């Protein structure tokens, strides 16, 4: 038996032909060919129909293929997805996010960030400096008040209301601009609005000269693992462009990172 990707150092005595054939069956299902009959599988892998039937039957038994309603066609089963998502879930957050944040920086010209929450702090764990005139003091490791920053608001919005109230009980709010909440009531109202919108746009919210957009990043379990954000001088874009095209680019980047961590929308 030969295989086009076999290394010359591989001793084929230890290869299990049936396993190789089974993997070929799974690989024969593609985006363009999501459903197949046994005859179609046989043709794709170059096997007899009886051999293909045994392979398909075994893969169905193991949960890697699923027979659809007409009883003649098959599609990939949930076990295949579980394998992929288990792998993705083990990938490091920063490892997944960095190239996407760098690409987002290049596309928008803005500074891009990856942020997690520790208590009432928004902690910046990755950053790519943009090419705008803004010289930001935010570096990796910086801590900013969650209630006053766009990524912090995203992270607070994905907590329950009781958790937010408990976190800020007896907290002395600092008002950085006129838009910053300075009471528990203001914060709760802001968080409830952010929760409905999902995307947080800050137009001079923490710094009156800075505009930001932040969105959540989800892990394989569907929980919010972090937030990503961009920032730039407030006069870099007109507000319509910033809240439209730029926000959409940030949302796409957030979903791309989420998918890289194994997130499935609608799970």
XYZ file of C-alpha atoms in Angstrom:
267
model
C 0.000 0.000 0.000
C 1.293 3.466 -0.857
C 0.151 6.899 0.212
C 1.101 10.203 -1.421
C 2.007 11.816 1.905
C 3.986 8.894 3.288
C 7.444 9.850 4.527
C 10.344 7.750 3.188
C 11.193 6.967 6.828
C 7.813 5.310 7.465
C 7.861 1.534 7.826
C 4.645 0.472 6.099
C 4.600 -2.811 8.011
C 3.070 -0.893 10.897
C 0.416 0.906 8.860
C -3.186 -0.237 9.411
C -4.772 -0.158 5.936
C -8.338 -0.196 7.254
C -7.704 2.866 9.391
C -6.170 4.702 6.459
C -9.198 3.826 4.329
C -11.543 4.987 7.085
C -9.798 8.352 7.248
C -10.021 8.621 3.476
C -13.780 8.141 3.779
C -14.018 11.022 6.239
C -11.823 13.224 4.049
C -14.061 12.531 1.052
C -16.756 14.675 2.692
C -16.123 18.318 1.818
C -17.946 21.628 1.854
C -19.108 20.947 -1.699
C -19.874 17.265 -0.990
C -21.537 17.207 2.426
C -23.755 14.187 1.730
C -22.812 10.958 -0.055
C -24.194 7.524 -0.793
C -22.077 4.412 -0.289
C -21.548 4.227 -4.063
C -20.278 7.810 -4.124
C -17.905 7.131 -1.224
C -16.582 4.035 -3.028
C -15.915 6.097 -6.119
C -14.162 8.865 -4.157
C -11.747 6.540 -2.338
C -11.271 4.057 -5.183
C -12.742 1.066 -3.353
C -15.331 -1.547 -4.138
C -18.875 -0.872 -3.008
C -18.735 -3.724 -0.460
C -15.523 -2.337 1.058
C -17.015 1.152 1.175
C -20.157 -0.212 2.827
C -18.150 -1.859 5.620
C -16.142 1.314 6.200
C -19.235 3.519 6.240
C -21.085 1.073 8.505
C -18.178 1.059 10.984
C -17.840 4.844 10.969
C -21.572 5.219 11.508
C -21.405 2.806 14.447
C -18.572 4.871 15.984
C -20.463 8.149 15.506
C -18.202 9.626 12.847
C -20.844 9.331 10.129
C -24.583 9.829 10.364
C -27.270 8.413 8.079
C -29.729 11.057 6.981
C -33.479 10.739 6.601
C -33.688 8.953 3.253
C -31.501 6.123 4.592
C -29.263 6.133 1.534
C -26.978 9.097 2.147
C -24.529 9.899 4.915
C -22.944 13.000 6.379
C -20.251 13.631 8.970
C -21.360 12.868 12.515
C -20.852 14.798 15.733
C -17.785 12.805 16.756
C -15.803 14.376 13.907
C -16.710 17.840 15.182
C -15.784 16.885 18.730
C -12.303 15.894 17.590
C -11.749 19.252 15.930
C -13.171 21.327 18.746
C -11.229 19.413 21.392
C -8.035 20.296 19.535
C -9.002 23.932 19.086
C -10.039 24.284 22.716
C -6.493 23.406 23.775
C -4.926 26.212 21.774
C -3.610 29.168 23.713
C -5.720 32.339 23.647
C -2.816 34.648 22.820
C -1.426 32.221 20.239
C -4.750 32.257 18.404
C -5.394 35.990 18.809
C -2.030 37.518 17.898
C -2.002 37.000 14.115
C -5.641 38.083 13.864
C -4.996 41.212 15.934
C -1.958 42.027 13.798
C -4.078 41.654 10.656
C -6.823 43.830 12.154
C -4.214 46.492 12.974
C -2.941 46.408 9.386
C -6.473 46.592 7.946
C -7.675 49.487 10.114
C -4.459 51.322 10.984
C -5.616 51.359 14.620
C -4.031 49.898 17.738
C -5.472 46.496 18.608
C -5.686 44.798 21.999
C -6.589 41.556 23.738
C -8.047 42.110 27.198
C -9.139 39.976 30.142
C -10.785 40.994 33.411
C -9.260 40.657 36.856
C -11.642 41.985 39.462
C -12.535 45.538 38.467
C -9.524 45.848 36.141
C -9.324 45.378 32.390
C -5.899 43.789 31.875
C -4.222 44.136 28.474
C -2.451 40.886 27.587
C -1.633 41.558 23.901
C -1.242 44.764 21.900
C -0.329 45.844 18.381
C 0.490 49.536 17.915
C -1.360 51.255 15.083
C 0.025 53.760 12.624
C -2.085 56.673 13.831
C -0.771 59.722 15.666
C -1.986 58.262 18.961
C 0.907 57.350 21.237
C -0.851 55.176 23.753
C 0.415 54.530 27.243
C -1.375 51.182 27.144
C 1.132 48.324 26.994
C 0.977 44.600 27.664
C 0.227 44.268 31.368
C -1.566 47.621 31.652
C -4.578 47.719 33.944
C -7.418 50.134 33.273
C -10.757 50.467 35.057
C -13.210 48.015 33.533
C -16.212 50.267 34.083
C -14.589 53.074 32.096
C -13.165 51.228 29.082
C -14.773 49.597 26.045
C -13.233 46.110 26.506
C -13.927 46.292 30.231
C -17.571 47.048 29.519
C -17.755 44.046 27.170
C -16.432 41.785 29.919
C -18.780 43.231 32.542
C -21.744 42.842 30.178
C -21.123 39.106 30.063
C -21.444 38.775 33.835
C -24.786 38.376 35.569
C -26.327 41.512 37.033
C -25.898 40.169 40.572
C -22.185 39.563 39.917
C -21.717 43.119 38.649
C -23.527 44.571 41.674
C -21.455 42.469 44.078
C -18.231 43.472 42.301
C -18.922 47.197 42.556
C -20.613 47.262 45.938
C -19.151 50.160 47.977
C -16.898 51.091 45.024
C -15.922 54.749 44.694
C -16.464 55.498 41.019
C -13.984 57.727 39.219
C -15.475 59.769 36.385
C -12.908 60.103 33.570
C -15.172 61.895 31.067
C -18.779 63.026 31.081
C -19.750 59.625 29.621
C -18.142 57.515 32.368
C -20.647 56.070 34.884
C -20.223 57.506 38.369
C -22.738 55.412 40.309
C -23.971 51.855 40.601
C -27.215 52.827 38.893
C -25.403 54.353 35.922
C -23.143 51.309 35.606
C -26.020 48.820 35.732
C -27.911 50.779 33.076
C -24.807 50.889 30.879
C -24.060 47.174 31.298
C -27.640 46.197 30.488
C -27.466 48.207 27.279
C -24.080 46.730 26.367
C -25.419 43.214 26.938
C -28.161 43.782 24.359
C -25.816 45.296 21.777
C -22.854 42.945 22.218
C -20.445 45.372 20.553
C -19.302 48.372 22.599
C -18.392 51.583 20.786
C -16.595 54.174 22.902
C -16.569 57.671 21.486
C -14.437 59.514 24.017
C -15.680 57.353 26.886
C -12.420 56.910 28.861
C -10.300 59.527 27.094
C -12.190 62.310 25.348
C -9.684 62.220 22.474
C -9.854 58.463 21.837
C -12.412 56.275 20.057
C -12.606 52.522 20.679
C -14.590 49.462 19.630
C -14.632 46.240 21.666
C -16.260 42.830 21.191
C -16.249 39.570 23.171
C -14.154 36.484 22.404
C -15.800 33.131 23.171
C -14.118 29.852 24.087
C -15.125 26.313 23.082
C -17.703 26.123 25.894
C -19.401 29.316 24.752
C -18.121 31.351 27.696
C -16.523 34.780 27.215
C -12.764 34.259 27.464
C -11.614 37.795 26.689
C -12.396 40.926 24.717
C -10.604 42.484 21.788
C -10.599 46.184 21.052
C -9.197 48.803 18.750
C -8.382 52.408 19.607
C -7.433 55.502 17.634
C -7.640 59.297 17.839
C -11.276 60.320 17.756
C -10.772 62.279 14.527
C -9.300 59.311 12.603
C -12.686 58.272 11.197
C -16.041 59.961 10.964
C -18.491 58.440 13.401
C -20.609 56.734 10.749
C -17.572 54.918 9.337
C -16.297 54.023 12.785
C -19.606 52.592 13.980
C -20.167 50.868 10.643
C -17.261 49.494 8.632
C -14.642 49.617 11.400
C -16.928 48.034 13.997
C -17.787 45.257 11.543
C -14.087 44.489 11.027
C -13.598 44.214 14.789
C -16.632 41.926 15.100
C -15.280 39.654 12.370
C -11.895 39.479 14.074
C -13.528 38.619 17.395
C -15.507 35.802 15.793
C -12.404 34.529 13.972
C -10.521 34.297 17.270
C -13.547 32.626 18.883
C -13.682 30.016 16.137
C -9.943 29.463 16.591
C -10.658 28.608 20.233
C -13.336 26.104 19.214
C -16.430 28.265 19.584
C -19.523 27.260 17.635
C -22.154 29.958 17.112
C -25.574 28.922 18.369
C -24.200 26.187 20.634
